[in-house]
Coordinates of C-alpha atoms in Angstrom, one line a residue:
Chain I
M157 CA 22.1 16.7 -0.2
K158 CA 24.3 17.4 -3.2
S159 CA 22.6 17.3 -6.5
T160 CA 24.9 16.5 -9.3
E161 CA 24.3 17.6 -12.9
D162 CA 22.8 14.3 -13.9
E163 CA 20.9 13.8 -10.7
M164 CA 17.5 14.3 -12.2
P165 CA 14.7 14.1 -9.6
I166 CA 12.8 10.8 -9.6
V167 CA 9.2 11.5 -10.6
V168 CA 6.7 9.7 -8.3
L169 CA 3.0 9.7 -9.0
L170 CA 1.0 9.2 -5.8
V171 CA -2.6 8.2 -6.5
E172 CA -4.3 8.7 -3.1
D173 CA -7.6 10.2 -2.0
S174 CA -7.0 10.6 1.7
P175 CA -5.5 14.1 2.4
G176 CA -3.8 13.0 5.6
D177 CA -2.1 10.1 3.9
V178 CA -1.0 12.4 1.1
R179 CA 0.6 14.7 3.7
L180 CA 2.4 11.9 5.5
T181 CA 3.7 10.5 2.2
Q182 CA 4.9 14.0 1.1
E183 CA 6.7 14.5 4.4
A184 CA 8.4 11.1 4.3
F185 CA 9.6 11.6 0.7
R186 CA 10.9 15.1 1.5
D187 CA 13.2 13.5 4.0
S188 CA 14.6 10.9 1.6
G189 CA 18.1 11.4 0.4
K190 CA 17.3 11.6 -3.3
P191 CA 15.6 14.5 -5.1
V192 CA 12.0 13.4 -5.7
S193 CA 9.3 15.2 -7.6
L194 CA 6.0 14.0 -6.1
H195 CA 2.9 14.4 -8.1
L196 CA -0.6 13.7 -6.9
A197 CA -3.8 12.4 -8.3
A198 CA -6.8 12.1 -6.0
D199 CA -8.6 9.3 -7.8
G200 CA -8.3 6.9 -10.7
I201 CA -9.7 9.2 -13.3
E202 CA -7.2 11.9 -12.5
A203 CA -4.4 9.3 -12.4
M204 CA -5.2 8.0 -15.9
A205 CA -5.5 11.6 -17.3
F206 CA -2.0 12.3 -15.7
L207 CA -0.5 9.1 -17.1
R208 CA -2.0 9.7 -20.6
Q209 CA -0.9 13.3 -20.5
E210 CA -4.5 14.4 -21.4
G211 CA -6.3 17.7 -20.9
T212 CA -4.8 19.8 -18.0
Y213 CA -2.1 17.1 -17.8
A214 CA -0.8 17.6 -21.3
N215 CA 2.6 18.5 -19.9
A216 CA 2.7 16.0 -17.0
P217 CA 6.0 14.3 -16.6
R218 CA 6.1 10.5 -17.0
P219 CA 6.5 8.9 -13.6
D220 CA 9.4 6.7 -12.7
L221 CA 7.3 5.1 -10.0
I222 CA 3.6 4.9 -9.1
L223 CA 2.2 4.5 -5.6
L224 CA -1.4 3.5 -5.9
D225 CA -4.2 3.3 -3.3
L226 CA -6.9 0.7 -3.9
N227 CA -10.1 2.2 -2.5
M228 CA -10.8 5.5 -4.2
P229 CA -13.8 7.3 -5.5
R230 CA -14.8 7.5 -9.2
M231 CA -12.3 4.9 -10.4
D232 CA -10.7 2.6 -7.9
G233 CA -7.1 1.4 -7.8
R234 CA -7.8 -2.1 -9.2
E235 CA -9.1 -0.5 -12.4
V236 CA -6.2 1.8 -12.6
L237 CA -3.7 -1.0 -12.1
A238 CA -5.4 -3.1 -14.8
L239 CA -5.4 -0.1 -17.3
I240 CA -1.7 0.6 -16.6
K241 CA -0.6 -3.0 -17.0
K242 CA -2.5 -3.4 -20.2
D243 CA -1.1 -0.3 -21.8
P244 CA 2.1 -1.1 -23.8
S245 CA 3.7 2.3 -22.9
L246 CA 2.6 2.4 -19.2
K247 CA 3.1 -1.1 -18.1
I248 CA 6.8 -0.7 -17.7
I249 CA 6.4 1.8 -14.9
P250 CA 6.8 0.0 -11.5
T251 CA 3.5 0.3 -9.7
I252 CA 3.3 -0.3 -6.0
I253 CA -0.1 -0.8 -4.3
L254 CA -0.3 1.1 -1.0
T255 CA -3.6 0.5 0.8
T256 CA -5.2 -0.1 4.1
S257 CA -6.8 -3.4 2.9
E258 CA -5.3 -6.6 4.0
A259 CA -7.9 -8.7 2.3
E260 CA -6.4 -11.8 0.6
A261 CA -8.6 -11.2 -2.4
D262 CA -7.1 -7.7 -2.9
I263 CA -3.6 -9.0 -2.5
M264 CA -4.2 -11.8 -5.0
I265 CA -5.9 -9.6 -7.6
S266 CA -3.1 -7.0 -7.4
Y267 CA -0.4 -9.6 -8.1
Q268 CA -2.5 -11.2 -10.8
L269 CA -2.8 -7.7 -12.4
Q270 CA 1.0 -7.6 -12.1
A271 CA 1.4 -4.9 -9.4
N272 CA 5.1 -4.8 -8.7
C273 CA 4.4 -5.2 -5.0
Y274 CA 1.6 -4.8 -2.4
L275 CA 2.1 -2.8 0.8
R276 CA -0.4 -2.5 3.6
K277 CA -0.6 0.9 5.2
P278 CA -0.2 0.4 9.0
A279 CA -2.9 1.9 11.2
H280 CA -0.5 4.1 13.1
W281 CA 1.0 7.1 11.3
D282 CA 4.5 6.6 12.7
A283 CA 4.6 3.0 11.3
F284 CA 3.2 4.4 8.1
D285 CA 6.0 6.9 8.0
N286 CA 8.5 4.1 8.4
L287 CA 6.9 2.2 5.6
V288 CA 7.2 5.1 3.2
R289 CA 10.8 5.5 4.2
S290 CA 11.4 1.9 3.4
I291 CA 9.8 2.4 0.0
N292 CA 12.3 5.2 -0.6
A293 CA 15.2 3.1 0.7
F294 CA 14.3 0.2 -1.5
W295 CA 12.8 1.7 -4.7
L296 CA 14.6 5.0 -4.9
A297 CA 18.0 4.0 -3.6
R298 CA 18.3 0.3 -4.4
A299 CA 16.2 -0.8 -7.3
K300 CA 17.0 0.2 -10.8
L301 CA 14.1 1.9 -12.4
P302 CA 13.5 1.9 -16.1
Q303 CA 14.5 5.1 -17.9
Q304 CA 11.4 7.2 -18.7
R305 CA 11.9 8.7 -22.1
Q306 CA 10.2 12.0 -22.3
V307 CA 7.7 12.0 -25.2
V308 CA 8.7 15.0 -27.4
Chain K
M23 CA -16.0 15.4 28.8
R24 CA -17.2 14.5 25.3
T25 CA -16.2 11.2 23.6
V26 CA -15.9 11.1 19.9
L27 CA -15.5 7.9 18.0
L28 CA -13.6 8.3 14.8
I29 CA -14.0 5.3 12.4
E30 CA -11.3 5.9 9.9
D31 CA -8.7 3.6 8.3
S32 CA -6.3 6.0 6.6
P33 CA -3.4 6.7 9.1
G34 CA -2.7 10.2 7.8
D35 CA -6.3 11.3 8.1
V36 CA -6.4 9.8 11.6
R37 CA -3.5 12.0 12.5
L38 CA -4.9 15.1 10.8
T39 CA -8.2 14.7 12.6
L40 CA -6.6 14.0 15.9
E41 CA -4.4 17.1 15.6
A42 CA -7.3 19.3 14.4
F43 CA -9.5 18.2 17.3
R44 CA -6.6 18.8 19.8
E45 CA -6.3 22.3 18.4
A46 CA -10.0 22.9 18.6
D47 CA -10.7 21.4 22.0
K48 CA -8.3 19.5 24.2
S49 CA -10.9 18.1 26.4
I50 CA -12.4 15.9 23.8
D51 CA -11.7 12.2 24.2
L52 CA -11.1 11.0 20.7
R53 CA -11.2 7.2 20.1
V54 CA -10.2 5.7 16.9
V55 CA -11.1 2.3 15.2
A56 CA -9.7 1.4 11.8
D57 CA -12.4 -0.8 10.3
G58 CA -16.1 -1.5 10.4
V59 CA -15.9 -4.7 12.4
E60 CA -13.9 -3.1 15.2
A61 CA -16.3 -0.2 15.1
M62 CA -19.2 -2.5 15.9
T63 CA -17.2 -4.3 18.6
F64 CA -16.5 -0.9 20.2
L65 CA -20.0 0.3 20.0
K66 CA -21.4 -2.9 21.3
R67 CA -18.8 -3.0 24.0
E68 CA -17.7 -6.5 23.2
G69 CA -14.4 -8.4 23.6
V70 CA -11.4 -6.0 24.0
H71 CA -13.8 -3.1 23.9
A72 CA -15.8 -4.3 26.9
D73 CA -15.0 -1.1 28.8
A74 CA -15.3 1.3 25.9
P75 CA -17.0 4.6 26.7
R76 CA -20.2 5.3 24.8
P77 CA -19.4 7.9 22.2
D78 CA -21.4 11.2 22.2
F79 CA -20.7 11.6 18.5
I80 CA -19.4 9.4 15.7
L81 CA -17.4 10.4 12.6
L82 CA -17.6 7.7 10.0
D83 CA -15.6 7.2 6.8
L84 CA -17.4 5.3 4.1
N85 CA -14.7 3.2 2.6
L86 CA -13.4 0.9 5.3
P87 CA -11.8 -2.5 5.3
K88 CA -13.6 -5.6 6.6
M89 CA -17.0 -3.9 6.9
D90 CA -17.8 -0.9 4.8
G91 CA -19.0 2.3 6.4
R92 CA -22.4 2.1 4.8
E93 CA -23.0 -1.2 6.6
V94 CA -21.7 0.3 9.9
L95 CA -24.1 3.2 9.4
A96 CA -27.0 0.8 8.7
H97 CA -26.2 -1.2 11.9
I98 CA -26.0 1.9 14.0
K99 CA -29.2 3.4 12.8
E100 CA -31.1 0.1 13.1
D101 CA -30.0 -0.5 16.7
E102 CA -32.5 0.9 19.2
D103 CA -29.7 1.7 21.6
L104 CA -27.1 3.1 19.2
K105 CA -29.3 5.1 16.8
T106 CA -29.5 8.2 19.0
I107 CA -25.8 8.8 18.6
P108 CA -25.3 11.6 16.0
T109 CA -23.3 10.0 13.2
V110 CA -21.6 12.2 10.7
I111 CA -20.2 10.8 7.5
L112 CA -16.7 12.2 6.8
T113 CA -15.4 10.7 3.6
T114 CA -13.5 11.4 0.4
S115 CA -16.3 10.5 -1.9
D116 CA -18.6 13.3 -3.1
A117 CA -20.7 11.0 -5.3
E118 CA -24.4 11.7 -5.3
A119 CA -25.1 8.0 -4.8
D120 CA -23.1 7.9 -1.6
I121 CA -24.7 11.1 -0.3
L122 CA -28.1 9.8 -1.0
T123 CA -27.5 6.4 0.5
S124 CA -26.1 7.9 3.6
Y125 CA -29.1 10.1 4.2
Q126 CA -31.4 7.3 3.4
L127 CA -29.6 5.3 6.1
Q128 CA -30.3 8.3 8.5
A129 CA -26.8 9.7 8.7
N130 CA -27.1 13.0 10.6
C131 CA -25.1 14.7 8.0
Y132 CA -22.6 14.1 5.2
L133 CA -19.2 15.8 4.8
S134 CA -16.6 15.5 2.1
K135 CA -13.0 15.5 3.2
P136 CA -11.3 18.5 1.6
V137 CA -8.1 17.9 -0.2
Q138 CA -6.2 20.9 1.1
L139 CA -4.8 20.5 4.6
E140 CA -5.9 23.8 5.9
E141 CA -9.4 23.3 4.7
F142 CA -9.4 19.9 6.4
E143 CA -8.4 21.5 9.7
G144 CA -11.0 24.1 9.2
L145 CA -13.6 21.5 8.6
V146 CA -12.8 19.6 11.8
K147 CA -12.9 22.9 13.7
S148 CA -16.3 23.7 12.3
I149 CA -17.5 20.2 13.2
N150 CA -16.3 20.9 16.8
D151 CA -17.9 24.4 16.8
F152 CA -21.2 23.1 15.5
W153 CA -21.8 19.5 16.6
L154 CA -19.8 19.5 19.8
T155 CA -20.5 23.1 21.0
K156 CA -23.7 24.4 19.6
V157 CA -25.8 21.3 18.9
K158 CA -27.6 19.7 21.8
L159 CA -26.5 16.1 22.0
P160 CA -28.6 13.4 23.7
Q161 CA -27.4 12.5 27.2
Q162 CA -25.7 9.2 26.8
T163 CA -26.9 6.9 29.6
H164 CA -24.0 4.8 30.6
G165 CA -25.9 1.7 31.5
G166 CA -24.8 1.4 35.0
R167 CA -21.1 2.1 34.4
T168 CA -19.7 5.5 35.5
Chain U
M246 CA 3.8 -6.3 7.6
N247 CA 4.1 -9.8 6.6
R248 CA 1.9 -12.6 7.9
N249 CA 4.4 -14.4 10.1
R250 CA 5.6 -17.5 8.2
I251 CA 8.8 -19.1 7.1
N252 CA 9.7 -17.7 3.8
T253 CA 10.8 -19.8 0.9
V254 CA 13.0 -18.1 -1.7
L255 CA 14.0 -19.6 -5.0
L256 CA 17.4 -18.3 -6.2
I257 CA 17.9 -18.9 -9.9
E258 CA 21.6 -18.4 -10.3
D259 CA 24.4 -20.2 -12.2
S260 CA 27.5 -18.8 -10.6
P261 CA 28.4 -21.0 -7.5
G262 CA 30.3 -18.1 -6.0
D263 CA 27.2 -15.9 -6.1
V264 CA 25.1 -18.8 -4.8
R265 CA 27.3 -19.1 -1.8
L266 CA 27.4 -15.3 -1.3
T267 CA 23.6 -15.2 -1.4
R268 CA 23.2 -18.1 1.0
E269 CA 25.5 -16.6 3.5
A270 CA 24.0 -13.2 3.3
F271 CA 20.5 -14.6 3.8
R272 CA 21.7 -16.7 6.7
Q273 CA 23.0 -13.5 8.4
V274 CA 19.9 -11.7 7.8
D275 CA 17.1 -14.2 8.3
G276 CA 18.1 -17.6 9.7
A277 CA 14.6 -19.0 9.4
M278 CA 14.3 -18.4 5.6
R279 CA 14.6 -21.4 3.3
L280 CA 16.7 -20.8 0.2
H281 CA 16.3 -23.1 -2.8
V282 CA 18.7 -22.9 -5.7
A283 CA 18.2 -23.7 -9.4
G284 CA 21.4 -23.5 -11.4
D285 CA 19.7 -22.6 -14.7
G286 CA 16.4 -21.7 -16.3
V287 CA 15.4 -25.2 -17.3
E288 CA 15.8 -26.4 -13.7
A289 CA 14.0 -23.4 -12.4
I290 CA 11.0 -24.0 -14.5
G291 CA 11.0 -27.6 -13.5
F292 CA 11.1 -26.6 -9.9
L293 CA 8.3 -24.0 -10.3
R294 CA 6.1 -26.4 -12.2
Q295 CA 6.9 -29.2 -9.7
Q296 CA 7.8 -31.6 -12.4
G297 CA 9.9 -34.7 -12.3
I298 CA 12.4 -34.7 -9.5
H299 CA 10.9 -31.5 -8.4
A300 CA 7.4 -33.0 -7.8
H301 CA 7.5 -32.0 -4.2
A302 CA 9.2 -28.7 -4.6
P303 CA 7.7 -26.0 -2.3
R304 CA 6.1 -23.0 -4.0
P305 CA 8.4 -20.0 -3.4
D306 CA 7.2 -16.8 -1.8
L307 CA 9.9 -14.9 -3.8
I308 CA 12.1 -15.6 -6.8
L309 CA 15.5 -14.0 -7.2
L310 CA 16.6 -14.4 -10.8
D311 CA 19.9 -13.8 -12.6
L312 CA 19.7 -12.7 -16.2
N313 CA 22.7 -14.3 -17.8
M314 CA 22.6 -18.0 -17.5
P315 CA 23.3 -21.0 -19.7
R316 CA 20.6 -23.1 -21.4
M317 CA 17.7 -20.7 -20.8
D318 CA 18.5 -17.1 -20.4
G319 CA 16.9 -15.2 -17.4
R320 CA 14.7 -13.1 -19.7
Q321 CA 13.2 -16.2 -21.1
V322 CA 12.6 -17.6 -17.6
L323 CA 11.0 -14.4 -16.6
A324 CA 8.8 -14.4 -19.7
E325 CA 7.7 -18.0 -18.8
I326 CA 7.0 -17.1 -15.2
K327 CA 5.0 -14.0 -16.1
G328 CA 3.2 -15.7 -18.9
D329 CA 2.0 -18.5 -16.6
E330 CA -1.3 -17.8 -14.9
G331 CA -0.3 -19.9 -11.9
L332 CA 3.2 -18.6 -11.5
K333 CA 2.9 -14.9 -12.4
T334 CA 1.8 -13.9 -9.0
I335 CA 5.1 -14.9 -7.4
P336 CA 7.1 -11.7 -7.0
T337 CA 10.2 -12.1 -9.2
V338 CA 13.1 -9.9 -8.5
I339 CA 15.9 -9.6 -11.0
L340 CA 19.3 -9.8 -9.3
T341 CA 22.1 -9.5 -11.9
T342 CA 25.4 -7.9 -12.7
S343 CA 24.2 -5.8 -15.6
D344 CA 23.1 -2.3 -15.0
A345 CA 22.5 -1.6 -18.7
D346 CA 19.4 0.5 -19.3
V347 CA 18.3 -1.8 -22.1
D348 CA 18.3 -4.7 -19.7
V349 CA 16.4 -2.8 -17.1
E350 CA 13.7 -1.8 -19.5
A351 CA 13.4 -5.2 -21.1
V352 CA 12.9 -6.8 -17.7
Y353 CA 10.2 -4.3 -16.5
L354 CA 8.4 -4.7 -19.8
L355 CA 8.3 -8.4 -19.0
Q356 CA 6.7 -7.4 -15.7
A357 CA 9.6 -8.3 -13.4
N358 CA 8.6 -7.0 -9.9
C359 CA 11.9 -5.2 -9.7
Y360 CA 15.5 -5.0 -10.9
L361 CA 18.6 -5.0 -8.7
T362 CA 22.2 -4.8 -9.6
K363 CA 24.5 -7.2 -7.8
P364 CA 27.4 -5.4 -5.9
V365 CA 30.8 -7.0 -6.1
E366 CA 31.9 -6.9 -2.5
F367 CA 30.4 -9.1 0.2
E368 CA 29.5 -6.4 2.6
A369 CA 27.6 -4.5 -0.1
F370 CA 26.0 -7.7 -1.2
E371 CA 25.0 -8.6 2.3
S372 CA 23.5 -5.1 2.8
L373 CA 21.5 -5.6 -0.4
V374 CA 20.2 -8.9 0.8
Q375 CA 19.3 -7.3 4.0
N376 CA 17.3 -4.7 2.0
I377 CA 15.6 -7.4 0.0
S378 CA 14.7 -9.4 3.1
E379 CA 13.5 -6.3 4.9
F380 CA 11.4 -5.1 2.1
W381 CA 10.1 -8.2 0.3
L382 CA 9.9 -10.6 3.2
K383 CA 8.8 -8.3 6.0
N384 CA 7.1 -5.2 4.6
V385 CA 5.5 -6.5 1.4
S386 CA 2.2 -8.4 1.6
L387 CA 2.8 -11.6 -0.4
P388 CA 0.0 -13.5 -2.1
R389 CA -0.9 -16.6 -0.2
Q390 CA 0.8 -19.3 -2.3
I391 CA -1.6 -22.2 -2.8
R392 CA 0.3 -25.4 -2.3
S393 CA -0.6 -28.0 -4.8
A394 CA -1.6 -31.3 -3.3

């Protein structure tokens, strides 16, 4: 995997409470062709602190892509999504819902709140691994992501 | 041979738990269901789960699709037949409200999933050492089936 | 994992060559998919709002939208779609020749679901359509589109 001078790593924020799913996702991203800098937030409150660069996250990089679970303690993904998409500086960041829920209500609400897409985590971890690889293949290799200007 | 029913929707956590149990004790028969509705079908031995073994022990996540873990817990502990199965909550939440509710619903104990992998593995091992080795579990009568 | 159904895609594209390319590529990749075409933004909005001759237009599961079009520019169409309570839940993917950062940003700000740059050669285009179909029509959970009576 050659890294050219201008091949900056893509910064991905994974907002996920389940440790096993975090590991699976980390592994799948590690195997992707592009340099990826994966950051973690274990619940909605941490996620917002990261995105707002507050407190311990004062130097957090701005993500190029957000993977967001729905059901999390303290502040759930629906609330995070709503906050992101209402924030003039955050709403530009492509935000993908990645959740076990297949409830129509959750799908509908996510799209109403302008999630870029909704993906259901398959029950088996091999299928989940394939799904994360397909996220890489599409969002990191195919889609153009908006440039994240670093706030000086 | 002990049967453990894991009621857990997150695929990564399922894998972690499976691997950790395999490390701890290969003889354990670990069954997995990914939502609360299927959990009840399994426990009541209905439909596709007509031949399901009766678990000796249940590990239950709280946040599940279709039927939430708190509801599953309530159903288990209200059921004359199922309530004797030790049911341990294993969830990401460490909210006081969830802990209290779980104990009110008669969960046998409440465990928070650690974020670090090694700690998670350590926790599963300690569940095995304590609940499946030291603790005396009720004999599960298999209602006529062997 | 999509909930097995025939997918309807609305392609909003003015270049006939690109329309043909897209049709052929989708045919290769997913024979069952129904592709509808609107040649400009005005027609697209009419289709989406099921107005006039489009009174019986099906509601698309996915929209592919070019940016540079006559009469009503793609950005305007995007803004209309994402400004409409009833239409904004339809995933709208920008598929355009430009790869200018300023376009990419403008489009994400308007809440396009994603931005793709059209390749020039057919094989590359077909491969892209394959990726779109694989990701958006198979992996992604799409909102159930309520068909108006």
